[in-house]
């Protein structure tokens, strides 16, 4: 029996399937949180960042936690500077 016309049979590894599932899950969560606006999307990205760092740590690369911490520190510093400028006026 031949594959349906236009379909390409491809072998998908378990890692590729897991990655595709994670992407679909992220996209579904982003869509579900659109109604909450940027706050909802920020929550999705925060959860996703923690999941990535946790997965990397489990695979022997804990450095992503440090990178995430530095990124958040930079964001907080910038936000605090904006706040100080707003109240200094």
Short mmCIF file of C-alpha atoms in Angstrom, two decimals:
data_model
loop_
_atom_site.label_atom_id
_atom_site.label_comp_id
_atom_site.label_asym_id
_atom_site.label_seq_id
_atom_site.Cartn_x
_atom_site.Cartn_y
_atom_site.Cartn_z
CA UNK A 1 0.00 0.00 0.00
CA UNK A 2 1.41 3.40 -0.96
CA UNK A 3 1.21 6.54 1.17
CA UNK A 4 -1.56 9.01 0.36
CA UNK A 5 -0.68 11.46 -2.35
CA UNK A 6 1.09 14.57 -1.04
CA UNK A 7 2.12 12.91 2.20
CA UNK A 8 5.72 12.31 2.99
CA UNK A 9 6.57 9.54 5.36
CA UNK A 10 9.22 10.61 7.77
CA UNK A 11 10.76 9.06 10.78
CA UNK A 12 10.32 11.14 13.90
CA UNK A 13 12.58 10.51 16.86
CA UNK A 14 11.17 10.64 20.40
CA UNK A 15 13.15 13.86 20.98
CA UNK A 16 11.62 15.47 17.89
CA UNK A 17 8.15 14.42 18.98
CA UNK A 18 8.71 15.82 22.50
CA UNK A 19 9.99 19.10 21.04
CA UNK A 20 7.00 19.38 18.71
CA UNK A 21 4.67 18.69 21.64
CA UNK A 22 6.36 21.41 23.72
CA UNK A 23 5.99 23.91 20.85
CA UNK A 24 2.30 23.04 20.42
CA UNK A 25 1.74 23.34 24.16
CA UNK A 26 3.44 26.75 24.29
CA UNK A 27 1.42 28.01 21.33
CA UNK A 28 -1.83 26.76 22.86
CA UNK A 29 -1.03 28.45 26.18
CA UNK A 30 -0.16 31.69 24.40
CA UNK A 31 -3.48 31.62 22.54
CA UNK A 32 -5.38 30.83 25.73
CA UNK A 33 -3.74 33.75 27.54
CA UNK A 34 -4.18 36.35 24.81
CA UNK A 35 -7.34 37.61 26.49
CA UNK A 36 -5.23 38.52 29.54
CA UNK A 37 -3.00 40.63 27.32
CA UNK A 38 0.70 41.12 28.03
CA UNK A 39 0.25 39.90 31.61
CA UNK A 40 -1.01 36.53 30.37
CA UNK A 41 1.75 36.22 27.80
CA UNK A 42 4.37 37.12 30.40
CA UNK A 43 3.05 34.31 32.62
CA UNK A 44 3.35 31.86 29.73
CA UNK A 45 6.91 32.96 28.91
CA UNK A 46 7.90 32.78 32.61
CA UNK A 47 6.62 29.21 32.88
CA UNK A 48 8.30 28.28 29.62
CA UNK A 49 11.65 29.77 30.69
CA UNK A 50 11.57 27.82 33.95
CA UNK A 51 10.69 24.62 32.10
CA UNK A 52 13.62 25.10 29.71
CA UNK A 53 16.04 25.79 32.57
CA UNK A 54 14.76 22.78 34.52
CA UNK A 55 15.13 20.51 31.49
CA UNK A 56 18.65 21.79 30.81
CA UNK A 57 19.63 21.24 34.44
CA UNK A 58 18.26 17.69 34.35
CA UNK A 59 20.38 17.09 31.24
CA UNK A 60 23.53 18.32 33.00
CA UNK A 61 23.52 22.03 32.03
CA UNK A 62 22.55 24.13 35.06
CA UNK A 63 23.99 27.31 33.47
CA UNK A 64 20.62 28.30 32.01
CA UNK A 65 19.36 29.06 35.51
CA UNK A 66 22.20 31.57 35.89
CA UNK A 67 21.39 33.07 32.50
CA UNK A 68 17.70 33.35 33.40
CA UNK A 69 18.55 34.94 36.75
CA UNK A 70 20.81 37.52 35.07
CA UNK A 71 18.18 38.29 32.45
CA UNK A 72 15.56 38.86 35.16
CA UNK A 73 18.00 40.95 37.18
CA UNK A 74 18.65 43.17 34.14
CA UNK A 75 14.92 43.49 33.48
CA UNK A 76 14.27 44.45 37.11
CA UNK A 77 17.05 47.03 37.10
CA UNK A 78 15.68 48.62 33.94
CA UNK A 79 12.15 48.64 35.36
CA UNK A 80 13.39 50.23 38.59
CA UNK A 81 15.26 52.91 36.65
CA UNK A 82 12.08 53.74 34.72
CA UNK A 83 10.17 53.92 37.98
CA UNK A 84 12.76 56.22 39.56
CA UNK A 85 12.69 58.49 36.51
CA UNK A 86 8.89 58.63 36.60
CA UNK A 87 8.83 59.62 40.27
CA UNK A 88 11.74 62.07 39.98
CA UNK A 89 9.71 64.40 37.78
#
